[in-house]
mmCIF file with all atom_site columns, C-alpha atoms in Angstrom:
data_model
loop_
_atom_site.group_PDB
_atom_site.id
_atom_site.type_symbol
_atom_site.label_atom_id
_atom_site.label_alt_id
_atom_site.label_comp_id
_atom_site.label_asym_id
_atom_site.label_entity_id
_atom_site.label_seq_id
_atom_site.pdbx_PDB_ins_code
_atom_site.Cartn_x
_atom_site.Cartn_y
_atom_site.Cartn_z
_atom_site.occupancy
_atom_site.B_iso_or_equiv
_atom_site.pdbx_formal_charge
_atom_site.auth_seq_id
_atom_site.auth_comp_id
_atom_site.auth_asym_id
_atom_site.auth_atom_id
_atom_site.pdbx_PDB_model_num
ATOM 1   C CA . UNK A 1 1   ? -24.205 -13.859 -25.575 1.00 46.00 ? 499 UNK A CA 1
ATOM 2   C CA . UNK A 1 2   ? -21.562 -16.397 -24.694 1.00 52.00 ? 500 UNK A CA 1
ATOM 3   C CA . UNK A 1 3   ? -20.631 -14.863 -21.337 1.00 53.00 ? 501 UNK A CA 1
ATOM 4   C CA . UNK A 1 4   ? -24.313 -14.397 -20.452 1.00 60.00 ? 502 UNK A CA 1
ATOM 5   C CA . UNK A 1 5   ? -24.741 -18.176 -20.611 1.00 64.00 ? 503 UNK A CA 1
ATOM 6   C CA . UNK A 1 6   ? -21.557 -18.641 -18.607 1.00 69.00 ? 504 UNK A CA 1
ATOM 7   C CA . UNK A 1 7   ? -22.738 -16.391 -15.793 1.00 78.00 ? 505 UNK A CA 1
ATOM 8   C CA . UNK A 1 8   ? -25.979 -18.318 -15.152 1.00 88.00 ? 506 UNK A CA 1
ATOM 9   C CA . UNK A 1 9   ? -24.208 -21.002 -13.053 1.00 90.00 ? 507 UNK A CA 1
ATOM 10  C CA . UNK A 1 10  ? -22.382 -18.240 -11.142 1.00 91.00 ? 508 UNK A CA 1
ATOM 11  C CA . UNK A 1 11  ? -25.670 -16.443 -10.464 1.00 91.00 ? 509 UNK A CA 1
ATOM 12  C CA . UNK A 1 12  ? -27.324 -19.668 -9.313  1.00 92.00 ? 510 UNK A CA 1
ATOM 13  C CA . UNK A 1 13  ? -24.382 -20.634 -7.096  1.00 92.00 ? 511 UNK A CA 1
ATOM 14  C CA . UNK A 1 14  ? -24.099 -17.254 -5.360  1.00 93.00 ? 512 UNK A CA 1
ATOM 15  C CA . UNK A 1 15  ? -27.841 -17.216 -4.638  1.00 92.00 ? 513 UNK A CA 1
ATOM 16  C CA . UNK A 1 16  ? -28.445 -20.930 -3.963  1.00 93.00 ? 514 UNK A CA 1
ATOM 17  C CA . UNK A 1 17  ? -28.704 -20.564 -0.181  1.00 92.00 ? 515 UNK A CA 1
ATOM 18  C CA . UNK A 1 18  ? -28.461 -17.026 1.099   1.00 87.00 ? 516 UNK A CA 1
ATOM 19  C CA . UNK A 1 19  ? -27.984 -18.261 4.692   1.00 89.00 ? 517 UNK A CA 1
ATOM 20  C CA . UNK A 1 20  ? -24.735 -20.056 3.844   1.00 91.00 ? 518 UNK A CA 1
ATOM 21  C CA . UNK A 1 21  ? -21.318 -18.575 3.068   1.00 91.00 ? 519 UNK A CA 1
ATOM 22  C CA . UNK A 1 22  ? -19.760 -19.534 -0.231  1.00 91.00 ? 520 UNK A CA 1
ATOM 23  C CA . UNK A 1 23  ? -16.399 -19.777 -1.903  1.00 92.00 ? 521 UNK A CA 1
ATOM 24  C CA . UNK A 1 24  ? -16.489 -19.515 -5.676  1.00 93.00 ? 522 UNK A CA 1
ATOM 25  C CA . UNK A 1 25  ? -13.503 -19.530 -7.987  1.00 93.00 ? 523 UNK A CA 1
ATOM 26  C CA . UNK A 1 26  ? -14.137 -18.177 -11.480 1.00 93.00 ? 524 UNK A CA 1
ATOM 27  C CA . UNK A 1 27  ? -11.386 -18.620 -14.036 1.00 91.00 ? 525 UNK A CA 1
ATOM 28  C CA . UNK A 1 28  ? -11.002 -16.854 -17.357 1.00 91.00 ? 526 UNK A CA 1
ATOM 29  C CA . UNK A 1 29  ? -8.828  -17.754 -20.300 1.00 89.00 ? 527 UNK A CA 1
ATOM 30  C CA . UNK A 1 30  ? -8.238  -14.079 -21.113 1.00 91.00 ? 528 UNK A CA 1
ATOM 31  C CA . UNK A 1 31  ? -5.946  -12.458 -21.955 1.00 91.00 ? 529 UNK A CA 1
ATOM 32  C CA . UNK A 1 32  ? -4.373  -15.446 -23.634 1.00 89.00 ? 530 UNK A CA 1
ATOM 33  C CA . UNK A 1 33  ? -3.466  -16.333 -27.180 1.00 88.00 ? 531 UNK A CA 1
ATOM 34  C CA . UNK A 1 34  ? -4.897  -16.529 -29.627 1.00 92.00 ? 532 UNK A CA 1
ATOM 35  C CA . UNK A 1 35  ? -6.029  -12.980 -28.902 1.00 94.00 ? 533 UNK A CA 1
ATOM 36  C CA . UNK A 1 36  ? -9.468  -13.104 -30.480 1.00 95.00 ? 534 UNK A CA 1
ATOM 37  C CA . UNK A 1 37  ? -11.853 -11.705 -27.836 1.00 95.00 ? 535 UNK A CA 1
ATOM 38  C CA . UNK A 1 38  ? -13.000 -8.132  -27.486 1.00 96.00 ? 536 UNK A CA 1
ATOM 39  C CA . UNK A 1 39  ? -12.863 -5.268  -29.959 1.00 97.00 ? 537 UNK A CA 1
ATOM 40  C CA . UNK A 1 40  ? -9.314  -4.647  -31.167 1.00 97.00 ? 538 UNK A CA 1
ATOM 41  C CA . UNK A 1 41  ? -10.600 -1.733  -33.277 1.00 98.00 ? 539 UNK A CA 1
ATOM 42  C CA . UNK A 1 42  ? -11.114 0.185   -30.024 1.00 98.00 ? 540 UNK A CA 1
ATOM 43  C CA . UNK A 1 43  ? -7.309  0.448   -29.865 1.00 98.00 ? 541 UNK A CA 1
ATOM 44  C CA . UNK A 1 44  ? -6.116  1.971   -33.167 1.00 98.00 ? 542 UNK A CA 1
ATOM 45  C CA . UNK A 1 45  ? -2.615  0.677   -33.779 1.00 96.00 ? 543 UNK A CA 1
ATOM 46  C CA . UNK A 1 46  ? -1.355  4.033   -35.034 1.00 95.00 ? 544 UNK A CA 1
ATOM 47  C CA . UNK A 1 47  ? -2.496  5.870   -31.881 1.00 96.00 ? 545 UNK A CA 1
ATOM 48  C CA . UNK A 1 48  ? -1.763  3.525   -28.987 1.00 96.00 ? 546 UNK A CA 1
ATOM 49  C CA . UNK A 1 49  ? 1.313   4.160   -26.877 1.00 95.00 ? 547 UNK A CA 1
ATOM 50  C CA . UNK A 1 50  ? 3.845   1.345   -27.001 1.00 96.00 ? 548 UNK A CA 1
ATOM 51  C CA . UNK A 1 51  ? 5.304   0.528   -23.570 1.00 92.00 ? 549 UNK A CA 1
ATOM 52  C CA . UNK A 1 52  ? 8.985   1.510   -23.357 1.00 91.00 ? 550 UNK A CA 1
ATOM 53  C CA . UNK A 1 53  ? 10.133  -2.083  -22.787 1.00 88.00 ? 551 UNK A CA 1
ATOM 54  C CA . UNK A 1 54  ? 8.765   -3.136  -26.206 1.00 92.00 ? 552 UNK A CA 1
ATOM 55  C CA . UNK A 1 55  ? 10.156  -2.370  -29.639 1.00 94.00 ? 553 UNK A CA 1
ATOM 56  C CA . UNK A 1 56  ? 7.838   0.070   -31.409 1.00 96.00 ? 554 UNK A CA 1
ATOM 57  C CA . UNK A 1 57  ? 7.456   -1.701  -34.739 1.00 96.00 ? 555 UNK A CA 1
ATOM 58  C CA . UNK A 1 58  ? 4.716   -2.845  -37.107 1.00 96.00 ? 556 UNK A CA 1
ATOM 59  C CA . UNK A 1 59  ? 4.397   -6.309  -35.501 1.00 96.00 ? 557 UNK A CA 1
ATOM 60  C CA . UNK A 1 60  ? 4.097   -4.860  -31.977 1.00 96.00 ? 558 UNK A CA 1
ATOM 61  C CA . UNK A 1 61  ? 1.507   -2.332  -33.139 1.00 97.00 ? 559 UNK A CA 1
ATOM 62  C CA . UNK A 1 62  ? -0.457  -5.122  -34.866 1.00 97.00 ? 560 UNK A CA 1
ATOM 63  C CA . UNK A 1 63  ? -0.536  -7.295  -31.731 1.00 96.00 ? 561 UNK A CA 1
ATOM 64  C CA . UNK A 1 64  ? -1.041  -4.723  -28.945 1.00 97.00 ? 562 UNK A CA 1
ATOM 65  C CA . UNK A 1 65  ? -4.638  -3.839  -29.983 1.00 98.00 ? 563 UNK A CA 1
ATOM 66  C CA . UNK A 1 66  ? -5.603  -7.535  -29.849 1.00 97.00 ? 564 UNK A CA 1
ATOM 67  C CA . UNK A 1 67  ? -3.991  -7.901  -26.429 1.00 96.00 ? 565 UNK A CA 1
ATOM 68  C CA . UNK A 1 68  ? -5.665  -4.763  -25.077 1.00 96.00 ? 566 UNK A CA 1
ATOM 69  C CA . UNK A 1 69  ? -9.020  -5.981  -26.440 1.00 97.00 ? 567 UNK A CA 1
ATOM 70  C CA . UNK A 1 70  ? -8.559  -9.237  -24.508 1.00 95.00 ? 568 UNK A CA 1
ATOM 71  C CA . UNK A 1 71  ? -7.836  -7.286  -21.329 1.00 95.00 ? 569 UNK A CA 1
ATOM 72  C CA . UNK A 1 72  ? -10.984 -5.228  -21.910 1.00 96.00 ? 570 UNK A CA 1
ATOM 73  C CA . UNK A 1 73  ? -12.948 -8.449  -22.420 1.00 95.00 ? 571 UNK A CA 1
ATOM 74  C CA . UNK A 1 74  ? -11.566 -9.848  -19.153 1.00 94.00 ? 572 UNK A CA 1
ATOM 75  C CA . UNK A 1 75  ? -12.479 -6.607  -17.398 1.00 95.00 ? 573 UNK A CA 1
ATOM 76  C CA . UNK A 1 76  ? -16.038 -7.029  -18.686 1.00 94.00 ? 574 UNK A CA 1
ATOM 77  C CA . UNK A 1 77  ? -16.134 -10.640 -17.411 1.00 94.00 ? 575 UNK A CA 1
ATOM 78  C CA . UNK A 1 78  ? -15.015 -9.498  -13.969 1.00 94.00 ? 576 UNK A CA 1
ATOM 79  C CA . UNK A 1 79  ? -17.652 -6.775  -14.087 1.00 95.00 ? 577 UNK A CA 1
ATOM 80  C CA . UNK A 1 80  ? -20.309 -9.406  -14.727 1.00 94.00 ? 578 UNK A CA 1
ATOM 81  C CA . UNK A 1 81  ? -19.178 -11.329 -11.633 1.00 94.00 ? 579 UNK A CA 1
ATOM 82  C CA . UNK A 1 82  ? -19.198 -8.167  -9.506  1.00 95.00 ? 580 UNK A CA 1
ATOM 83  C CA . UNK A 1 83  ? -22.709 -7.334  -10.716 1.00 95.00 ? 581 UNK A CA 1
ATOM 84  C CA . UNK A 1 84  ? -23.888 -10.787 -9.604  1.00 95.00 ? 582 UNK A CA 1
ATOM 85  C CA . UNK A 1 85  ? -22.349 -10.306 -6.156  1.00 95.00 ? 583 UNK A CA 1
ATOM 86  C CA . UNK A 1 86  ? -23.809 -6.802  -5.870  1.00 95.00 ? 584 UNK A CA 1
ATOM 87  C CA . UNK A 1 87  ? -27.265 -7.961  -6.984  1.00 94.00 ? 585 UNK A CA 1
ATOM 88  C CA . UNK A 1 88  ? -27.189 -10.720 -4.355  1.00 93.00 ? 586 UNK A CA 1
ATOM 89  C CA . UNK A 1 89  ? -27.255 -7.968  -1.718  1.00 92.00 ? 587 UNK A CA 1
ATOM 90  C CA . UNK A 1 90  ? -24.371 -9.772  0.013   1.00 92.00 ? 588 UNK A CA 1
ATOM 91  C CA . UNK A 1 91  ? -21.533 -7.640  -1.340  1.00 94.00 ? 589 UNK A CA 1
ATOM 92  C CA . UNK A 1 92  ? -20.869 -6.068  2.065   1.00 94.00 ? 590 UNK A CA 1
ATOM 93  C CA . UNK A 1 93  ? -20.005 -9.514  3.421   1.00 92.00 ? 591 UNK A CA 1
ATOM 94  C CA . UNK A 1 94  ? -18.148 -10.845 0.375   1.00 95.00 ? 592 UNK A CA 1
ATOM 95  C CA . UNK A 1 95  ? -14.443 -10.743 -0.389  1.00 97.00 ? 593 UNK A CA 1
ATOM 96  C CA . UNK A 1 96  ? -13.730 -10.609 -4.108  1.00 97.00 ? 594 UNK A CA 1
ATOM 97  C CA . UNK A 1 97  ? -10.142 -11.399 -4.985  1.00 96.00 ? 595 UNK A CA 1
ATOM 98  C CA . UNK A 1 98  ? -8.864  -10.937 -8.542  1.00 95.00 ? 596 UNK A CA 1
ATOM 99  C CA . UNK A 1 99  ? -5.471  -12.149 -9.635  1.00 93.00 ? 597 UNK A CA 1
ATOM 100 C CA . UNK A 1 100 ? -3.722  -13.052 -12.845 1.00 89.00 ? 598 UNK A CA 1
ATOM 101 C CA . UNK A 1 101 ? -0.922  -15.305 -13.848 1.00 82.00 ? 599 UNK A CA 1
ATOM 102 C CA . UNK A 1 102 ? 2.367   -14.055 -15.293 1.00 76.00 ? 600 UNK A CA 1
ATOM 103 C CA . UNK A 1 103 ? 2.599   -11.290 -17.862 1.00 77.00 ? 601 UNK A CA 1
ATOM 104 C CA . UNK A 1 104 ? 1.802   -11.296 -21.555 1.00 86.00 ? 602 UNK A CA 1
ATOM 105 C CA . UNK A 1 105 ? 3.645   -13.258 -24.220 1.00 86.00 ? 603 UNK A CA 1
ATOM 106 C CA . UNK A 1 106 ? 5.327   -10.121 -25.547 1.00 90.00 ? 604 UNK A CA 1
ATOM 107 C CA . UNK A 1 107 ? 9.129   -9.998  -25.250 1.00 89.00 ? 605 UNK A CA 1
ATOM 108 C CA . UNK A 1 108 ? 10.518  -9.334  -21.758 1.00 86.00 ? 606 UNK A CA 1
ATOM 109 C CA . UNK A 1 109 ? 7.368   -10.681 -20.108 1.00 85.00 ? 607 UNK A CA 1
ATOM 110 C CA . UNK A 1 110 ? 5.943   -14.215 -19.881 1.00 83.00 ? 608 UNK A CA 1
ATOM 111 C CA . UNK A 1 111 ? 8.632   -16.885 -19.463 1.00 82.00 ? 609 UNK A CA 1
ATOM 112 C CA . UNK A 1 112 ? 11.169  -14.333 -18.185 1.00 85.00 ? 610 UNK A CA 1
ATOM 113 C CA . UNK A 1 113 ? 12.431  -13.064 -14.862 1.00 85.00 ? 611 UNK A CA 1
ATOM 114 C CA . UNK A 1 114 ? 11.815  -9.455  -15.897 1.00 86.00 ? 612 UNK A CA 1
ATOM 115 C CA . UNK A 1 115 ? 9.218   -7.516  -13.893 1.00 84.00 ? 613 UNK A CA 1
ATOM 116 C CA . UNK A 1 116 ? 6.557   -8.050  -16.584 1.00 84.00 ? 614 UNK A CA 1
ATOM 117 C CA . UNK A 1 117 ? 7.117   -11.784 -16.435 1.00 84.00 ? 615 UNK A CA 1
ATOM 118 C CA . UNK A 1 118 ? 6.862   -12.070 -12.657 1.00 82.00 ? 616 UNK A CA 1
ATOM 119 C CA . UNK A 1 119 ? 4.515   -9.326  -11.471 1.00 82.00 ? 617 UNK A CA 1
ATOM 120 C CA . UNK A 1 120 ? 0.850   -10.307 -11.360 1.00 85.00 ? 618 UNK A CA 1
ATOM 121 C CA . UNK A 1 121 ? -2.338  -8.352  -10.920 1.00 87.00 ? 619 UNK A CA 1
ATOM 122 C CA . UNK A 1 122 ? -3.814  -8.703  -7.433  1.00 90.00 ? 620 UNK A CA 1
ATOM 123 C CA . UNK A 1 123 ? -6.897  -6.750  -6.441  1.00 94.00 ? 621 UNK A CA 1
ATOM 124 C CA . UNK A 1 124 ? -9.188  -7.318  -3.444  1.00 96.00 ? 622 UNK A CA 1
ATOM 125 C CA . UNK A 1 125 ? -12.605 -5.786  -2.836  1.00 97.00 ? 623 UNK A CA 1
ATOM 126 C CA . UNK A 1 126 ? -13.892 -6.415  0.663   1.00 97.00 ? 624 UNK A CA 1
ATOM 127 C CA . UNK A 1 127 ? -16.187 -3.672  1.969   1.00 96.00 ? 625 UNK A CA 1
ATOM 128 C CA . UNK A 1 128 ? -15.503 -2.634  5.542   1.00 95.00 ? 626 UNK A CA 1
ATOM 129 C CA . UNK A 1 129 ? -12.160 -4.444  5.619   1.00 96.00 ? 627 UNK A CA 1
ATOM 130 C CA . UNK A 1 130 ? -10.073 -3.371  2.629   1.00 96.00 ? 628 UNK A CA 1
ATOM 131 C CA . UNK A 1 131 ? -9.872  0.385   2.195   1.00 93.00 ? 629 UNK A CA 1
ATOM 132 C CA . UNK A 1 132 ? -11.111 1.184   -1.339  1.00 94.00 ? 630 UNK A CA 1
ATOM 133 C CA . UNK A 1 133 ? -8.319  2.515   -3.529  1.00 94.00 ? 631 UNK A CA 1
ATOM 134 C CA . UNK A 1 134 ? -5.622  1.507   -1.047  1.00 93.00 ? 632 UNK A CA 1
ATOM 135 C CA . UNK A 1 135 ? -2.389  0.009   -2.247  1.00 92.00 ? 633 UNK A CA 1
ATOM 136 C CA . UNK A 1 136 ? 0.107   -2.178  -0.401  1.00 92.00 ? 634 UNK A CA 1
ATOM 137 C CA . UNK A 1 137 ? 3.660   -3.102  -1.259  1.00 90.00 ? 635 UNK A CA 1
ATOM 138 C CA . UNK A 1 138 ? 3.580   -6.424  0.599   1.00 94.00 ? 636 UNK A CA 1
ATOM 139 C CA . UNK A 1 139 ? 4.960   -9.309  -1.423  1.00 93.00 ? 637 UNK A CA 1
ATOM 140 C CA . UNK A 1 140 ? 2.576   -12.256 -1.513  1.00 93.00 ? 638 UNK A CA 1
ATOM 141 C CA . UNK A 1 141 ? 2.439   -15.490 -3.505  1.00 91.00 ? 639 UNK A CA 1
ATOM 142 C CA . UNK A 1 142 ? -0.364  -17.703 -4.742  1.00 92.00 ? 640 UNK A CA 1
ATOM 143 C CA . UNK A 1 143 ? 0.380   -20.140 -1.884  1.00 94.00 ? 641 UNK A CA 1
ATOM 144 C CA . UNK A 1 144 ? -0.623  -17.376 0.539   1.00 96.00 ? 642 UNK A CA 1
ATOM 145 C CA . UNK A 1 145 ? -4.188  -17.119 -0.788  1.00 96.00 ? 643 UNK A CA 1
ATOM 146 C CA . UNK A 1 146 ? -5.669  -20.250 0.840   1.00 96.00 ? 644 UNK A CA 1
ATOM 147 C CA . UNK A 1 147 ? -4.335  -19.549 4.357   1.00 96.00 ? 645 UNK A CA 1
ATOM 148 C CA . UNK A 1 148 ? -5.662  -15.993 4.000   1.00 97.00 ? 646 UNK A CA 1
ATOM 149 C CA . UNK A 1 149 ? -9.120  -17.186 2.973   1.00 96.00 ? 647 UNK A CA 1
ATOM 150 C CA . UNK A 1 150 ? -9.202  -19.658 5.858   1.00 96.00 ? 648 UNK A CA 1
ATOM 151 C CA . UNK A 1 151 ? -8.275  -16.962 8.370   1.00 97.00 ? 649 UNK A CA 1
ATOM 152 C CA . UNK A 1 152 ? -10.733 -14.480 6.830   1.00 96.00 ? 650 UNK A CA 1
ATOM 153 C CA . UNK A 1 153 ? -13.485 -17.079 7.286   1.00 94.00 ? 651 UNK A CA 1
ATOM 154 C CA . UNK A 1 154 ? -12.616 -17.409 10.992  1.00 95.00 ? 652 UNK A CA 1
ATOM 155 C CA . UNK A 1 155 ? -10.343 -20.446 10.818  1.00 95.00 ? 653 UNK A CA 1
ATOM 156 C CA . UNK A 1 156 ? -6.763  -20.931 11.944  1.00 96.00 ? 654 UNK A CA 1
ATOM 157 C CA . UNK A 1 157 ? -4.589  -21.917 8.979   1.00 94.00 ? 655 UNK A CA 1
ATOM 158 C CA . UNK A 1 158 ? -1.693  -22.792 11.301  1.00 91.00 ? 656 UNK A CA 1
ATOM 159 C CA . UNK A 1 159 ? -3.754  -25.540 12.931  1.00 93.00 ? 657 UNK A CA 1
ATOM 160 C CA . UNK A 1 160 ? -4.429  -27.402 9.668   1.00 93.00 ? 658 UNK A CA 1
ATOM 161 C CA . UNK A 1 161 ? -2.409  -30.504 8.877   1.00 92.00 ? 659 UNK A CA 1
ATOM 162 C CA . UNK A 1 162 ? -2.115  -30.538 5.084   1.00 91.00 ? 660 UNK A CA 1
ATOM 163 C CA . UNK A 1 163 ? -0.467  -33.953 5.155   1.00 90.00 ? 661 UNK A CA 1
ATOM 164 C CA . UNK A 1 164 ? 2.540   -32.700 3.198   1.00 86.00 ? 662 UNK A CA 1
ATOM 165 C CA . UNK A 1 165 ? 5.544   -32.318 5.503   1.00 86.00 ? 663 UNK A CA 1
ATOM 166 C CA . UNK A 1 166 ? 8.153   -29.685 4.738   1.00 82.00 ? 664 UNK A CA 1
ATOM 167 C CA . UNK A 1 167 ? 11.904  -30.126 5.299   1.00 83.00 ? 665 UNK A CA 1
ATOM 168 C CA . UNK A 1 168 ? 11.409  -29.596 9.059   1.00 85.00 ? 666 UNK A CA 1
ATOM 169 C CA . UNK A 1 169 ? 8.540   -32.108 9.289   1.00 85.00 ? 667 UNK A CA 1
ATOM 170 C CA . UNK A 1 170 ? 5.781   -29.488 9.653   1.00 83.00 ? 668 UNK A CA 1
ATOM 171 C CA . UNK A 1 171 ? 2.599   -30.422 7.806   1.00 88.00 ? 669 UNK A CA 1
ATOM 172 C CA . UNK A 1 172 ? 1.043   -27.004 7.398   1.00 90.00 ? 670 UNK A CA 1
ATOM 173 C CA . UNK A 1 173 ? 0.580   -24.757 4.408   1.00 91.00 ? 671 UNK A CA 1
ATOM 174 C CA . UNK A 1 174 ? 3.537   -23.507 2.405   1.00 90.00 ? 672 UNK A CA 1
ATOM 175 C CA . UNK A 1 175 ? 1.849   -20.102 2.376   1.00 93.00 ? 673 UNK A CA 1
ATOM 176 C CA . UNK A 1 176 ? 1.109   -17.541 5.062   1.00 94.00 ? 674 UNK A CA 1
ATOM 177 C CA . UNK A 1 177 ? -2.032  -15.537 5.670   1.00 97.00 ? 675 UNK A CA 1
ATOM 178 C CA . UNK A 1 178 ? -1.859  -11.911 4.550   1.00 97.00 ? 676 UNK A CA 1
ATOM 179 C CA . UNK A 1 179 ? -5.095  -10.951 6.309   1.00 97.00 ? 677 UNK A CA 1
ATOM 180 C CA . UNK A 1 180 ? -3.251  -8.268  8.316   1.00 97.00 ? 678 UNK A CA 1
ATOM 181 C CA . UNK A 1 181 ? -2.144  -6.697  5.029   1.00 96.00 ? 679 UNK A CA 1
ATOM 182 C CA . UNK A 1 182 ? -5.726  -6.668  3.729   1.00 96.00 ? 680 UNK A CA 1
ATOM 183 C CA . UNK A 1 183 ? -6.983  -5.096  6.946   1.00 95.00 ? 681 UNK A CA 1
ATOM 184 C CA . UNK A 1 184 ? -4.338  -2.381  6.711   1.00 94.00 ? 682 UNK A CA 1
ATOM 185 C CA . UNK A 1 185 ? -2.587  -3.495  9.904   1.00 95.00 ? 683 UNK A CA 1
ATOM 186 C CA . UNK A 1 186 ? 0.616   -4.364  8.033   1.00 94.00 ? 684 UNK A CA 1
ATOM 187 C CA . UNK A 1 187 ? 2.342   -3.490  4.779   1.00 92.00 ? 685 UNK A CA 1
ATOM 188 C CA . UNK A 1 188 ? 4.656   -6.497  4.796   1.00 94.00 ? 686 UNK A CA 1
ATOM 189 C CA . UNK A 1 189 ? 4.434   -10.275 4.586   1.00 95.00 ? 687 UNK A CA 1
ATOM 190 C CA . UNK A 1 190 ? 7.618   -11.628 3.015   1.00 92.00 ? 688 UNK A CA 1
ATOM 191 C CA . UNK A 1 191 ? 11.119  -10.476 2.165   1.00 93.00 ? 689 UNK A CA 1
ATOM 192 C CA . UNK A 1 192 ? 11.291  -12.698 -0.943  1.00 89.00 ? 690 UNK A CA 1
ATOM 193 C CA . UNK A 1 193 ? 8.812   -14.338 -3.288  1.00 84.00 ? 691 UNK A CA 1
ATOM 194 C CA . UNK A 1 194 ? 9.297   -17.035 -5.897  1.00 76.00 ? 692 UNK A CA 1
#
């Protein structure tokens, strides 16, 4: 199907030169309106629980199944990417990082400063480094991802001149590496996030 065709370039890229490391960023549009991917019938509107921060009404119950179907579709897309990494026989030396943007477009979520508008999904699979099933409470931001990837690859993000000086004239990254958090050596990176 549609995603099968989309995964061919991913498959080719991951396996293009097995002696070289790679960095691949795969972006999905899901879950995003219009919610038209996945099987909404898998989530019967009369039987799904409505989160307590939403009003349990006909409109909410009509939209939630479509939203959940999109999440399921995204989960399937991620699964396809993981299968490609696993089939490459390089999974033990590959960090897979999954993150999302802000919450859904339901009330009290996207475009708000409520938890569901600010909190994002952030999952890392890195065999031998990240303990499977572990959970950390460290606050990180998107700007912390690149310095973390650089350090994970053996580089020193603090030595890189990004060319964009901050208020104190430093030309490094705005973000900080959270590699110690991934390794389980720390449970903290920042006191505040934006």
